[in-house]
Every structure is written in structure tokens, then in C-alpha cells.
Coordinates of C-alpha atoms in Angstrom, one line a residue:
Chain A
X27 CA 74.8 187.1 141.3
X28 CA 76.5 190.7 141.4
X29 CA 77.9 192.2 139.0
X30 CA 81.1 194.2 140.0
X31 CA 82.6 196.9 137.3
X32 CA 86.6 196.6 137.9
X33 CA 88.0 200.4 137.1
X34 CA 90.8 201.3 136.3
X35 CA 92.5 204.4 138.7
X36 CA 95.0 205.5 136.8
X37 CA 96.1 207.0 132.9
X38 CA 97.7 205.0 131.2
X39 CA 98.5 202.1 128.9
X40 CA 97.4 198.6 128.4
X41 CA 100.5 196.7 128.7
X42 CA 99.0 192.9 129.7
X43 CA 95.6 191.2 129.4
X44 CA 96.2 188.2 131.7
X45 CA 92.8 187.0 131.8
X46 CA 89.9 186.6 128.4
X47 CA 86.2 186.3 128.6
X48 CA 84.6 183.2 130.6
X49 CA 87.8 182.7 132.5
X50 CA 87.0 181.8 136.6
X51 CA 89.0 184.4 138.9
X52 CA 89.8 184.5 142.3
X53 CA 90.3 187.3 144.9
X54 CA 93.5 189.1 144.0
X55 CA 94.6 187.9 140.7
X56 CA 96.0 190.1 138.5
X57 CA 93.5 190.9 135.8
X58 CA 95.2 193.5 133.4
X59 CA 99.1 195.2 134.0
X60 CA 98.6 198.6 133.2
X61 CA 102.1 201.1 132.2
X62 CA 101.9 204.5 133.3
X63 CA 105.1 206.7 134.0
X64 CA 107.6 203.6 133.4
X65 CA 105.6 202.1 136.5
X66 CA 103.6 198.7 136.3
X67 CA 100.4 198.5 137.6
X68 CA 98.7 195.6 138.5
X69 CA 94.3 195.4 138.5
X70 CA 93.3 192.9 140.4
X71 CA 90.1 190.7 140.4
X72 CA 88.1 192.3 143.9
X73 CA 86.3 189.3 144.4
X74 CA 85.9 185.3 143.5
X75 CA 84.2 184.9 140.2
X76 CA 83.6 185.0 136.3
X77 CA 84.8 187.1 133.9
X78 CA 81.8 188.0 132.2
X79 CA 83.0 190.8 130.1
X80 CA 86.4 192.4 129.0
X81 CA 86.6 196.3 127.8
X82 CA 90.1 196.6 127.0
X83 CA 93.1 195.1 124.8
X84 CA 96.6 195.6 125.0
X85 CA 97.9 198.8 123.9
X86 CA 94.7 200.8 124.5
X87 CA 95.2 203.5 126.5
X88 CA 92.6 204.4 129.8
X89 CA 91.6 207.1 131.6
X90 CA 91.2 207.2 135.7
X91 CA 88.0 205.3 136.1
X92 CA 87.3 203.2 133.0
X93 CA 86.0 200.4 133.6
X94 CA 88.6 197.7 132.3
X95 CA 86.3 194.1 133.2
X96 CA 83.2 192.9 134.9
X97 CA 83.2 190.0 137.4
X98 CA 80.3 188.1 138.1
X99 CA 80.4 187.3 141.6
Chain B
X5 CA 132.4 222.2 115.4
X6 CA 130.1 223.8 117.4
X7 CA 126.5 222.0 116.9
X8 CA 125.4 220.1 119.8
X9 CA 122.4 217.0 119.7
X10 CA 120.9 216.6 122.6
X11 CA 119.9 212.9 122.5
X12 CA 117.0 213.4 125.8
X13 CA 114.1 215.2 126.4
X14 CA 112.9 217.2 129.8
X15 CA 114.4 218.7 132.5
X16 CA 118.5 217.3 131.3
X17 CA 117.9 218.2 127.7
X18 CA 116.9 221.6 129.0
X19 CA 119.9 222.0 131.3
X20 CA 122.4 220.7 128.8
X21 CA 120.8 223.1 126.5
X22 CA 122.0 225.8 129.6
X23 CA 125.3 225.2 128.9
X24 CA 125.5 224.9 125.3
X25 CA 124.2 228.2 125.1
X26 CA 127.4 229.3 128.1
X27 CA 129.6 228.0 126.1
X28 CA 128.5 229.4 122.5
X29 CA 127.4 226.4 120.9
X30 CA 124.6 226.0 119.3
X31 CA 122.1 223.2 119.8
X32 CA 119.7 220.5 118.4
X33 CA 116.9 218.8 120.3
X34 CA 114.6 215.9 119.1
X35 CA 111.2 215.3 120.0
X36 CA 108.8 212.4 120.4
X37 CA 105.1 213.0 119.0
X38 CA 104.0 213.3 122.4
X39 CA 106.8 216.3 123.3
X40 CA 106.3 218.2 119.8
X41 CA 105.6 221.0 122.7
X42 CA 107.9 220.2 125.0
X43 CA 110.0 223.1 126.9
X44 CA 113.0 221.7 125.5
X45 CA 112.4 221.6 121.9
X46 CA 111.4 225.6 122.7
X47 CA 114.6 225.8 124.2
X48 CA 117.3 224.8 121.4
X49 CA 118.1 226.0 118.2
X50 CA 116.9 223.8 116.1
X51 CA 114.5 220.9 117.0
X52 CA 113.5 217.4 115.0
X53 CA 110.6 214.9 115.6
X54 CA 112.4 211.4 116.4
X55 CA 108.8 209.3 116.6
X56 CA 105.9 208.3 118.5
X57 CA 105.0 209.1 122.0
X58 CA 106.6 205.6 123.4
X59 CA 110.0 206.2 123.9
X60 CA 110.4 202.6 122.3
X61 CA 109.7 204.1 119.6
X62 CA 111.3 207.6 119.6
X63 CA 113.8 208.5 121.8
X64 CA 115.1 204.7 122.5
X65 CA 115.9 204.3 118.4
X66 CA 119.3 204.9 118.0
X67 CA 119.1 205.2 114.0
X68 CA 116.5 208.0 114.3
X69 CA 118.1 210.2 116.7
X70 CA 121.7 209.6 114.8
X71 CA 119.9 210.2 111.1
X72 CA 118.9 213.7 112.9
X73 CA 122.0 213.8 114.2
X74 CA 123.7 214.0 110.8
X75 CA 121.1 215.4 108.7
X76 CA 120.9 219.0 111.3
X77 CA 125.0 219.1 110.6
X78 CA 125.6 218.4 114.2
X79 CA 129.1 217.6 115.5
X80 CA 128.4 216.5 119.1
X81 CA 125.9 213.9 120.5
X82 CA 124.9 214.3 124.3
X83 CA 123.1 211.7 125.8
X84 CA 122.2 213.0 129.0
X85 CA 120.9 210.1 131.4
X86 CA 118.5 207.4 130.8
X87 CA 117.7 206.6 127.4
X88 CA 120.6 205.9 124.9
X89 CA 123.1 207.3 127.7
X90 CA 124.7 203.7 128.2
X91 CA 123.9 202.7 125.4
X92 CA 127.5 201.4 123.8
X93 CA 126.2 199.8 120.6
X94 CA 124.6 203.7 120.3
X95 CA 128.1 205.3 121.2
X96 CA 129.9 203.6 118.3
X97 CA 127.5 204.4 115.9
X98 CA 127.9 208.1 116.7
X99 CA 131.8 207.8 116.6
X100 CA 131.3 205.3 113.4
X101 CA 129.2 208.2 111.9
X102 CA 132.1 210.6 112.4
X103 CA 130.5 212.4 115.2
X104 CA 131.6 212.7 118.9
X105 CA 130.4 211.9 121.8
X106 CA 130.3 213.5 124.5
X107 CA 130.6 210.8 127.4
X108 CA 133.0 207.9 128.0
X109 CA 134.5 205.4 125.3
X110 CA 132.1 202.9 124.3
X111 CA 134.6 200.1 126.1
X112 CA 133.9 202.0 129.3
X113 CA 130.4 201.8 129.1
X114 CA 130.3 197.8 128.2
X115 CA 133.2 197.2 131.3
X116 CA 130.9 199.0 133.6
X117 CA 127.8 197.9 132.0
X118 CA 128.8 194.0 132.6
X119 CA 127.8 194.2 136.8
X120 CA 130.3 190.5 137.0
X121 CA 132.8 192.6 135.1
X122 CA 132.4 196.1 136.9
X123 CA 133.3 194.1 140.4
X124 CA 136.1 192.4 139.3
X125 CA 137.7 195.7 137.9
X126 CA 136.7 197.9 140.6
X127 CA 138.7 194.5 143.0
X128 CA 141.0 194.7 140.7
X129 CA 141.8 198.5 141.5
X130 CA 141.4 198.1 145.5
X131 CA 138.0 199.3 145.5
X132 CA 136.4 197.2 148.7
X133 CA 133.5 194.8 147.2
X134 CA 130.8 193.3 148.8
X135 CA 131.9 189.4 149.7
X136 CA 129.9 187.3 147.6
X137 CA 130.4 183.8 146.1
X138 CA 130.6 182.7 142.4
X139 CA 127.5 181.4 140.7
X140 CA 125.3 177.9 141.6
X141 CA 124.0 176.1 138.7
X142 CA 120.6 174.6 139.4
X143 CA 121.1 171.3 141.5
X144 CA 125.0 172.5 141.9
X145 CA 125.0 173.2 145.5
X146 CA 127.3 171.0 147.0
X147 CA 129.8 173.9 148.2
X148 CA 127.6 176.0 149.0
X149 CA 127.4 175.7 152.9
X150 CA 131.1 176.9 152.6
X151 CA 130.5 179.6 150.3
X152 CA 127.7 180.6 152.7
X153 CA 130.6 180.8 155.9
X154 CA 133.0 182.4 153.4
X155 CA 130.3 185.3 152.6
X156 CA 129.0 185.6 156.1
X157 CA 125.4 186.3 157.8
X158 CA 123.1 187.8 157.0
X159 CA 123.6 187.1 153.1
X160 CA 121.4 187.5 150.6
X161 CA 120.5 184.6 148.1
X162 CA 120.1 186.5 144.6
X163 CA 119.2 185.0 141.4
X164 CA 122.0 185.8 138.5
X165 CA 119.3 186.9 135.9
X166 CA 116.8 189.1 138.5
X167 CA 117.4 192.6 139.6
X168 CA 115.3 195.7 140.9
X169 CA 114.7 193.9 144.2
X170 CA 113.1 190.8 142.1
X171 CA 114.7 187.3 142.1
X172 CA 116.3 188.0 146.4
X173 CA 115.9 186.0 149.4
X174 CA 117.9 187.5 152.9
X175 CA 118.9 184.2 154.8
X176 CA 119.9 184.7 158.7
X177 CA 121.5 181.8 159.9
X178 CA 123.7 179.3 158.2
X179 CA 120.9 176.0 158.7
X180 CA 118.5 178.1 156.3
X181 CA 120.6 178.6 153.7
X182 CA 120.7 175.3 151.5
X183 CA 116.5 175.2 151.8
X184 CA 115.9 179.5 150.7
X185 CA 119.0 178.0 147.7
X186 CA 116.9 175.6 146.5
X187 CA 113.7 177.3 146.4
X188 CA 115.3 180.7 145.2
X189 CA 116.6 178.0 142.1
X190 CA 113.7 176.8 141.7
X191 CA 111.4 180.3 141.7
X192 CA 114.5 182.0 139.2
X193 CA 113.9 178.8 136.7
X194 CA 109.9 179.7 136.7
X195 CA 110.3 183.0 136.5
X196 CA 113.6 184.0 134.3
X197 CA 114.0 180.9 132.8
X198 CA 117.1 180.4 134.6
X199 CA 117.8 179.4 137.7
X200 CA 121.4 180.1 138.6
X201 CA 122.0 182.1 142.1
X202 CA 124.5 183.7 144.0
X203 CA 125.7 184.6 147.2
X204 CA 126.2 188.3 148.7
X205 CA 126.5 189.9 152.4
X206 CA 123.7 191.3 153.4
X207 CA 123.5 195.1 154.9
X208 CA 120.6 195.1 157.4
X209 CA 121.2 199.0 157.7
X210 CA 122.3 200.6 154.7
X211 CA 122.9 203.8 153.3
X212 CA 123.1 204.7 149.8
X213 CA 126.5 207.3 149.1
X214 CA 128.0 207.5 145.7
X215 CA 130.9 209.1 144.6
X216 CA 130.8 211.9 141.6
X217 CA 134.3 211.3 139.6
X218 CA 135.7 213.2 135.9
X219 CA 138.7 211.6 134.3
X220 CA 140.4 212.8 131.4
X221 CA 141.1 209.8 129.7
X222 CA 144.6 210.1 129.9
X223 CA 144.8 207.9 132.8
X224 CA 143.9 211.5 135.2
X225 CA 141.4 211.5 137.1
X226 CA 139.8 213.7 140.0
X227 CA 136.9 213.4 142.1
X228 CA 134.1 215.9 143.3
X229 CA 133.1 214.9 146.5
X230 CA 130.1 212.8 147.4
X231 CA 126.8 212.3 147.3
X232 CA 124.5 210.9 149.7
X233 CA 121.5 209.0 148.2
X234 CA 119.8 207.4 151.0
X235 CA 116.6 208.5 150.6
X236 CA 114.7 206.1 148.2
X237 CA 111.6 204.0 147.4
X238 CA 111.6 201.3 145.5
X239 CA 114.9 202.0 144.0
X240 CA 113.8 205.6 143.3
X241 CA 115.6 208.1 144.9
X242 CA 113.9 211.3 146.4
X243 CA 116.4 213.1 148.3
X244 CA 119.5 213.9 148.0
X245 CA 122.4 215.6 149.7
X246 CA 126.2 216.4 149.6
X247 CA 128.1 216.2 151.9
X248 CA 126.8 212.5 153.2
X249 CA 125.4 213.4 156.9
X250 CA 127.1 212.1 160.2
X251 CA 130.0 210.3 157.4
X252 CA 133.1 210.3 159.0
X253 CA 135.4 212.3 157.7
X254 CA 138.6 209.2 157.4
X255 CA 136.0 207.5 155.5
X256 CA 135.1 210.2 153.5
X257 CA 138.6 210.7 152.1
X258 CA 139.1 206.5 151.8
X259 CA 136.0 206.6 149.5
X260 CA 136.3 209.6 147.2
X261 CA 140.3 208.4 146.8
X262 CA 139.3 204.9 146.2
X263 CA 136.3 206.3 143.3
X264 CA 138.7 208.8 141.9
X265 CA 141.7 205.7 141.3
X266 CA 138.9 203.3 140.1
X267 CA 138.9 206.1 137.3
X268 CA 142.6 206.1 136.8
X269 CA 143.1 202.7 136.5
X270 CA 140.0 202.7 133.8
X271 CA 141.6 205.3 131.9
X272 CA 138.0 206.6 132.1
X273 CA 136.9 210.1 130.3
X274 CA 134.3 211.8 131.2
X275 CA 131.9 212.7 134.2
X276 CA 130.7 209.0 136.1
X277 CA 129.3 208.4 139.3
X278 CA 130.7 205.5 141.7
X279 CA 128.3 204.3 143.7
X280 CA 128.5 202.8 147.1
X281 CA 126.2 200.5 149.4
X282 CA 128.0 202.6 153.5
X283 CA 126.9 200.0 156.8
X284 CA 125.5 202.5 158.4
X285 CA 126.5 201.2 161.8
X286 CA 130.1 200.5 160.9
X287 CA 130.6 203.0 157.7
X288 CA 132.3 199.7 156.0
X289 CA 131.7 200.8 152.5
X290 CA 131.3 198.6 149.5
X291 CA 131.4 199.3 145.6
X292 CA 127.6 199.0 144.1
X293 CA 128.3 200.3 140.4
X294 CA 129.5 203.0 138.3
X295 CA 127.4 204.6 136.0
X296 CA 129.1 205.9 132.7
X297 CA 127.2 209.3 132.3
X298 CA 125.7 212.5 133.9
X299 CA 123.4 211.6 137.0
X300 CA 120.0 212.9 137.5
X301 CA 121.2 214.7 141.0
X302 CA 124.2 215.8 139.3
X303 CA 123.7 219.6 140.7
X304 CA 124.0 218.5 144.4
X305 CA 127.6 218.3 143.5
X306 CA 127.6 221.5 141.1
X307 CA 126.4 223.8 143.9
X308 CA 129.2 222.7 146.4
X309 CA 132.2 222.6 144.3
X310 CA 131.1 225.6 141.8
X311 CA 131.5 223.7 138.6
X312 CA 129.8 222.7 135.2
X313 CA 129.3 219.3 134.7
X314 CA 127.9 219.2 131.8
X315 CA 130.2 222.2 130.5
X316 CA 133.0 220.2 131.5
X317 CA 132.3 216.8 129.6
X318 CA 131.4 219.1 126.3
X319 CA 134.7 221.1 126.8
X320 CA 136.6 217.7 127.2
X321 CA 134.9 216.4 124.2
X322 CA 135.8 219.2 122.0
X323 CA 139.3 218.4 123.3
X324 CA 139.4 222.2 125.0
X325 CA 138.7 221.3 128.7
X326 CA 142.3 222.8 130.3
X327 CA 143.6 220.5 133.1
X328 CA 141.7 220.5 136.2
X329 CA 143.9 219.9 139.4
X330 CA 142.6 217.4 142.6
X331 CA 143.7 220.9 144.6
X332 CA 141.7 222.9 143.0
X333 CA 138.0 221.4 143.8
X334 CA 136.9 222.7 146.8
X335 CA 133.5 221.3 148.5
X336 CA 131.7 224.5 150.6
X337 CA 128.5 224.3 152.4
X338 CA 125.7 221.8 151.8
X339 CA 123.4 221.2 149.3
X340 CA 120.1 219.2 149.3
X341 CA 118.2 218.3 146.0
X342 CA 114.2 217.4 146.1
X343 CA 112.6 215.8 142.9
X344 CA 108.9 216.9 142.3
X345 CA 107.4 213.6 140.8
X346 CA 104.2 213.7 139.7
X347 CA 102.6 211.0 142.0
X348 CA 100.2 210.5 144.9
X349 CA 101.6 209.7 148.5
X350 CA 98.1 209.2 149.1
X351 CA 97.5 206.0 147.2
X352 CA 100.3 204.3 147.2
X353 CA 102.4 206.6 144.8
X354 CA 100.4 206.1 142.3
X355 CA 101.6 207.9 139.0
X356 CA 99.2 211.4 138.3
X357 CA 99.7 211.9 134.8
X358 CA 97.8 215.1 133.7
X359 CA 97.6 218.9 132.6
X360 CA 99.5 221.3 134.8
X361 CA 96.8 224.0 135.2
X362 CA 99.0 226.0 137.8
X363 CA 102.5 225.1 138.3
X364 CA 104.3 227.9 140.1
X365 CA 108.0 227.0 141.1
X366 CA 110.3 229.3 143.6
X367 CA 112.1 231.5 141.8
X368 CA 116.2 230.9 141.3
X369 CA 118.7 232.9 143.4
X370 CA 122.2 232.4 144.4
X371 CA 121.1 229.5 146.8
X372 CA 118.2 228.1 144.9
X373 CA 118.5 226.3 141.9
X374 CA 115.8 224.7 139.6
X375 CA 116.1 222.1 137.2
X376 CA 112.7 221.2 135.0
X377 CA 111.1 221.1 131.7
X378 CA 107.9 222.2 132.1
X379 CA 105.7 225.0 131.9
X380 CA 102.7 225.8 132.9
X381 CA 100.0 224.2 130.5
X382 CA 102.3 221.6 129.8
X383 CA 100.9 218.1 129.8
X384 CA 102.7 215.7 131.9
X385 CA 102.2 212.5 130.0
X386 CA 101.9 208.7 131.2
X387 CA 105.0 207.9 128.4
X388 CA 108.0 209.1 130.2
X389 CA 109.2 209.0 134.0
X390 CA 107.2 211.0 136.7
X391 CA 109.9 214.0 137.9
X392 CA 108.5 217.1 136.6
X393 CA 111.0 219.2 138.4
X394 CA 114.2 219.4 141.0
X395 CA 114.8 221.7 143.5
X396 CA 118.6 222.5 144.6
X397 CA 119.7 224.4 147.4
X398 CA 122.8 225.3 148.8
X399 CA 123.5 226.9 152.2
X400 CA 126.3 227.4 154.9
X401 CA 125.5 223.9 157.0
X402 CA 123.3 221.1 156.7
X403 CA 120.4 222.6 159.1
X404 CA 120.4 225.5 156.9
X405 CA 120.0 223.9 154.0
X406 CA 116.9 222.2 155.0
X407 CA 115.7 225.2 156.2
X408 CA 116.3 227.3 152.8
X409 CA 114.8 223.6 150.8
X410 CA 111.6 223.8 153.4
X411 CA 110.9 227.2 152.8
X412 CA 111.3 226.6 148.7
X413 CA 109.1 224.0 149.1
X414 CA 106.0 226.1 150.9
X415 CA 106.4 227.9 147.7
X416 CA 105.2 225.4 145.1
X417 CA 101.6 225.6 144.0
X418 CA 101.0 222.8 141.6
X419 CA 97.6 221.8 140.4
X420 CA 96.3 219.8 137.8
X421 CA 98.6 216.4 139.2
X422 CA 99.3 215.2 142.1
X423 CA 102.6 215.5 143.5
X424 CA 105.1 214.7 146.3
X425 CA 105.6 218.2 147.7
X426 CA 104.1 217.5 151.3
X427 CA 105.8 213.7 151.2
X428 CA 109.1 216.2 150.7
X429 CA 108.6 218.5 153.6
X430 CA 107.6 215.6 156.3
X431 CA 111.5 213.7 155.2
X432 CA 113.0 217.0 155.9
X433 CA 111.5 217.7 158.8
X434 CA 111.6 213.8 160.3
X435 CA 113.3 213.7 163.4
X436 CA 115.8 211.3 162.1
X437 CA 116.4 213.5 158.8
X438 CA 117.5 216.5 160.8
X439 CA 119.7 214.1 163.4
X440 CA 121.1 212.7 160.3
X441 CA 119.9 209.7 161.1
X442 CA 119.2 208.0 157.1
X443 CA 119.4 205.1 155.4
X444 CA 117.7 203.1 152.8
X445 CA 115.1 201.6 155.0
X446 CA 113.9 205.3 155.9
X447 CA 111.1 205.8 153.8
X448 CA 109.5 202.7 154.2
X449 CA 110.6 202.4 158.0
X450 CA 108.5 206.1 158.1
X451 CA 106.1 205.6 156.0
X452 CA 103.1 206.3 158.3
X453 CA 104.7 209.8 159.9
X454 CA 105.3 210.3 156.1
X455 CA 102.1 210.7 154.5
X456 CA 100.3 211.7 157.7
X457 CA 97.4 209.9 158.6
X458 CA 96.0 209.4 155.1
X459 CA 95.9 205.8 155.0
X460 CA 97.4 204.5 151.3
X461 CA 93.8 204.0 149.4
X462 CA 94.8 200.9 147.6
X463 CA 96.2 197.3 147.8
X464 CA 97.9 197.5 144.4
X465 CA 101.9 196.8 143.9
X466 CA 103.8 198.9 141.6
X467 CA 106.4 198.1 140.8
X468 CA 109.4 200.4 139.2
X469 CA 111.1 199.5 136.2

């Protein structure tokens, strides 16, 4: 079991959670839709597994390297 | 009368704030939370907060802007572009208010607004249109084999209610098309909650070349020449030029004439841009849209024909703009204009928001013209659109002015964001940039020579909105 930190690398704003607490993932889905500079920007799950924690709620705004989620792989 | 709201922010509220100032007027500029700051709100005379950082929530609310509008005892309201610019609900309200505005009639901004309308007017008018067909309801596609022949190959299959490149299939040959209908219905119904499609020739090498037109809303109308445009990603444009490279010159004329009667036959006031999808092979040219206000890469057309735009739609508004002959707009030289966005080539284009610790810009001379609102120390924020700055040049011929736009472009020393400067340079000095080789497909076709071997960092999509 690893746990993976899912980081943001960009400033900007939470726009859309797509995904809550428990929820199975898999490779590639889009986690959270970040808004910075009228741009969207998908964060996508890096690897199958479980959403075992979420850091962020829509409208929050991050910083380059935050970590938005943890799998568990 | 001579109190000017400058409904914007950045590097337009700045410039329009230019002219004002030519002209004797004075001005009014209103800020968002996040722009309290701003270079802009130094700028004018008088300056008001409008809201929050989000532009939702400041610059986008009409009844904010207009209360300032009224409450500063101004008697113009300029738009600029983006925002309220096309906004005709905001347009009446100003005129409703007793205020004027400076741009086109509010009817003018909903005909062109309406993309169904805007082609059947600019038909209408004997501007050229792409072929396309009329709409497919959902499980309605009985005719459209025919419709398909009518249009031609390659066409594209577009969903009514998508846009931005969203909601588009290209079909090749004719036995594809009823399948890619069907599932393009079927996607659009998922996705937009509607499902009708449409039906429109598809240009496999396109360039971009709009068309920069000022009527007088008495029916006169003149053009200044054209703009070329090609140069995008993702719908963003980066470079752009006037005159269009390698255009011929018989199609030149057809297209400026056609733009400029398109105007006459709208009664249209005010400075608007018709824009053009050119074949690139065939220079067939085809009417895209018109957009009712000042464009972002307005002072390509400034440089070569020596006017004021923006002094131009505030002299017309005040009813004091003296009539301006076809004959007497003359097009010299060649200019280029580079936007400084504040993104990373590197990864993707990732936006750079941040602090600009250094931000050293050529200085301006007769040939080199910048347009920006920012200073050093100025944060560049994640709320509004990433150009922090553009770069105009004129010169003699179209070598030259990438020369002069190369060597301006050496001088910027930007830290604290990311930019595009080197993405900039390696466009102008592609092979197919100098042989005026361009289309739409360039950047992406490049992309590799482009951001030199720096391989993008990151999987993720962005997508523009």
C-alpha cells in the first residue's frame, strides 16, 4: 500500500471537486479542476486506487505544490 | 462632457487612458480588490473599487461599474475588450442611464452576437460564408447524406450548443458521415444537454486574417487594412501581423471591400473587426465573425495606417470625429505585435501567476511600441487573463520587422513569472515564419522546434475559456 501525495503545480483556484473521500479512482481521472488565468486545469489521479484523504474544497485557493489529495495505491 | 469611465482594467484601460489624456478628457477607472494597485487605477484621474478579485464579481457586474459610472459624473463609458465590451444588455443600461457609449448600438452588438444571425447578414451583404447546412435534431438525419454532398469534404460535424473547439468531429469521406452524426448527437446530448448538430466545410490548411473596419453609423463606412492572426494556440492568438504575409494582393482588396460593405449595410458605428477563416492553399476566404469593439491587437493596424483607434471611437461618440475618407487611409510598412503572457512553454503553458521581481521592457521609439499595465513589483494575479504586456513594431518590410521585434525581444528581462519570450523569438525565426509560410496549424505543427528540446513536463489538458 503506497501512499501517493497528488500536488497541485500551479496558483490558483478550486473551481471543481469531482471526487470525495473513500471514492475508488483510476489512472487519469480527473480529481479536482483547478482555475488559474481564465484557464482550466485538470489534476488527475497518478495511479489506480482510493481516495484516502482530500485537502481542498471548492473555492480555496492553492499554491504551486500543495498537496490537493492522497491516493492509496 | 468630457469625463471618460473606463469600464476594463490592464494594459486597454491604460491605453484608452493614453488617449483620453490626447484628447483632453479626463478619466475614471474602476478597480477590483485584487487591482486596488493596479497601473491603471495610477493612471486615471479618478479611480473607484467595483468588487472582489473575481471578475464575476467586479468588473463582470454591470450595475457596479454603471453606479460608478454615474456617481464620478462621468459622461462616457468605454468598454475596451473582453468583459462588458459585448455586453448589449450593459450598453442599454449605460444609454438608459443617460450616458454614452462609446462603441456600436446595442442592436449591433446582439446581430453580431447571434453567430446563426451574424452569417445570414454578413450572406445577406455578399460577404462569402463558409457552406454549411441547417441544423439536425437528434434522430433527424434523414437528409443529411445530401446536406453532407451539398457542404462538401472534408466537413466538419459541429454540435449547435459547443464551441472553443469542444462539441467537433472532421469527417473525410461521405460513407463516415451518418456514423461520426450520430455519435457527435449523441456525445452533445451527454455533454450540453442538447444534441442538435450541424454541418460546415472543413479547412485542412487555414489561416486566420481579419479585417479592422470603422463606420460612422450613417450608413459610411471605411476599412483599415488587415490583420493577419494566424498564429494561435488553443484559440489564443500570439502573433500577429499586418499586412497578411504571401496574401495576394486581388484578394486583399476583395476582402477589405467585402468587410468595409458588411459595415455599410449594418449601418454599424464604431471601430469592429471582421474576421476571416483564408484556405491557405487557394486564398478562398470565408466570413468567421465580427466582433463589435476594440481588439486586443488593435495597434498592428495603428502603426501602419497612423491612426487612433481608440481616439477615433471617443471622438465619434462625442459626435466630433470629422469625416474620414476611404482615400485618405494609407497602409505603410509592416507591423508585427508579440503578447508577453505570463505562462510556461515548458510545461505545457501552464499559467505562472506571481510577483514581477524584475520586469524590464524595451524602451518606446518611433518603431517600437508598448502596450501593458504593469510595473515592476506588480503582482500578476491567477484572476484575470495571462498577457502582461504587447510589443509592437513597425518597419519598412516584413523581414525588417522581425528583425526590429527580435531584437526588442532580446531586451526583456522578466523574472519572478514565467513567460513566453523565447517561445516568441523561435516563431519569428521559424523557417516557415520568415518564408511566410503560417497558418493555424503552425504552432502545434512546430511545437517541438518551438520550445526546443525541453520536453512539456506534464500530461495535463488545459483548456482555454
Amino acid at each position: 500500500m503506497a501512499m501517493i501525495d497528488v500536488k497541485t503545480e500551479i496558483t490558483g483556484n478550486v473551481w471543481k471537486v469531482e471526487i470525495n473521500e473513500g471514492d475508488t479512482v483510476t489512472e487519469g481521472q480527473v480529481l479536482v479542476i483547478l482555475e488559474s488565468m481564465k484557464m482550466e486545469i485538470p489534476i488527475l489521479s497518478p495511479e489506480d486506487g482510493i481516495i484516502k484523504e482530500l485537502r481542498i474544497k471548492e473555492g480555496d485557493v492553492t499554491a504551486e505544490g500543495d498537496v490537493v489529495a492522497i491516493v492509496e495505491a | 462632457m468630457n469625463k471618460v469611465l473606463i469600464a476594463n482594467r490592464g494594459e486597454i484601460a491604460c491605453r484608452i487612458i493614453k488617449s483620453c489624456k490626447k484628447l483632453g478628457l479626463s478619466t475614471v477607472a474602476v478597480y477590483s480588490e485584487a487591482d486596488a494597485k493596479g497601473l491603471h487605477v495610477k493612471m486615471a484621474d479618478e479611480a473607484y473599487p467595483v468588487g472582489p478579485a473575481s471578475a464575476k464579481e467586479s468588473y463582470l457586474v454591470a450595475d457596479n461599474v454603471l453606479k460608478v459610472a454615474l456617481e464620478s459624473g462621468a459622461h462616457f463609458v468605454h468598454p475596451g475588450y473582453g468583459f462588458l465590451s459585448e455586453s448589449s444588455r450593459f450598453a442599454r443600461a449605460v444609454e438608459e442611464a443617460g450616458l454614452t457609449w462609446v462603441g456600436p448600438s446595442p442592436q449591433s452588438i446582439d446581430d453580431m452576437g447571434d453567430k446563426e444571425r451574424a452569417r445570414e447578414i454578413a450572406k445577406a451583404a455578399g460577404v462569402p460564408v463558409l457552406p454549411g447546412s441547417p441544423r439536425f435534431d437528434v434522430g433527424e438525419l434523414d437528409t443529411i447524406e445530401q446536406a453532407g454532398k451539398a457542404v462538401g469534404y472534408p466537413l466538419l460535424v459541429k454540435a449547435s450548443a459547443g464551441g472553443g473547439g469542444i462539441g467537433m468531429r472532421l469527417v473525410e469521406r461521405p460513407e463516415q458521415l451518418l456514423e461520426i452524426a450520430r455519435s457527435t448527437q449523441s456525445m452533445a446530448e451527454k455533454a450540453f444537454g442538447d444534441g442538435t448538430i450541424f454541418l460546415e466545410l472543413f479547412i485542412p490548411n487555414a489561416r486566420h486574417v481579419e479585417v479592422q473596419v470603422f463606420g460612422f453609423g450613417n450608413g459610411e463606412a471605411i476599412h483599415l487594412y488587415e490583420r493577419d492572426c494566424s498564429l494561435q494556440r488553443r484559440y489564443q492568438k500570439v502573433i500577429e501581423e499586418s499586412t497578411a504575409p504571401g496574401l495576394p494582393e486581388v484578394v486583399r482588396e476583395k476582402m477589405v471591400s467585402v468587410a468595409a460593405s458588411l459595415c455599410q449595410h449594418q449601418k454599424y458605428s464604431g471601430a469592429g473587426t471582421v474576421e476571416f477563416v483564408v484556405d491557405a492553399d487557394t486564398f478562398d476566404f470565408f466570413f468567421l465573425e465580427m466582433n463589435t469593439r476594440i481588439q486586443v491587437e488593435h495597434p498592428v493596424t495603428e502603426m501602419c495606417t497612423g491612426t487612433d483607434l481608440v481616439g477615433m471611437q471617443i471622438r465619434l461618440a462625442q459626435q466630433e470625429l470629422p469625416p474620414i475618407d476611404q482615400a485618405s487611409i494609407v497602409h505603410q510598412g509592416h507591423s508585427i505585435e508579440c503578447r508577453i503572457y505570463a505562462e510556461n512553454p515548458a510545461k505545457n503553458f501552464m499559467p505562472s501567476p506571481g510577483p514581477l521581481k524584475r520586469f524590464k521592457l524595451p524602451n518606446e521609439t518611433h518603431d517600437i511600441r508598448i502596450d501593458c499595465g504593469f510595473q515592476e513589483g506588480d503582482q500578476v494575479t491567477f484572476f484575470y487573463d495571462p498577457m502582461i504586456a504587447k510589443i509592437i513594431c513597425h518597419a519598412e518590410t516584413r523581414r525588417q520587422a522581425i528583425d526590429r521585434m527580435l531584437k526588442a525581444l532580446h531586451e526583456v528581462e522578466i523574472e519572478g513569472v514565467k513567460t513566453n519570450t523565447q517561445f516568441l523569438i523561435a516563431c519569428l525565426k521559424h523557417h516557415d515564419f520568415v518564408s511566410d509560410n503560417v497558418s493555424t496549424g503552425f504552432i502545434e505543427k512546430h511545437l517541438p522546434d518551438l520550445i526546443g528540446s525541453a520536453h512539456p513536463e506534464t500530461n495535463n489538458q488545459l483548456i482555454f475559456r
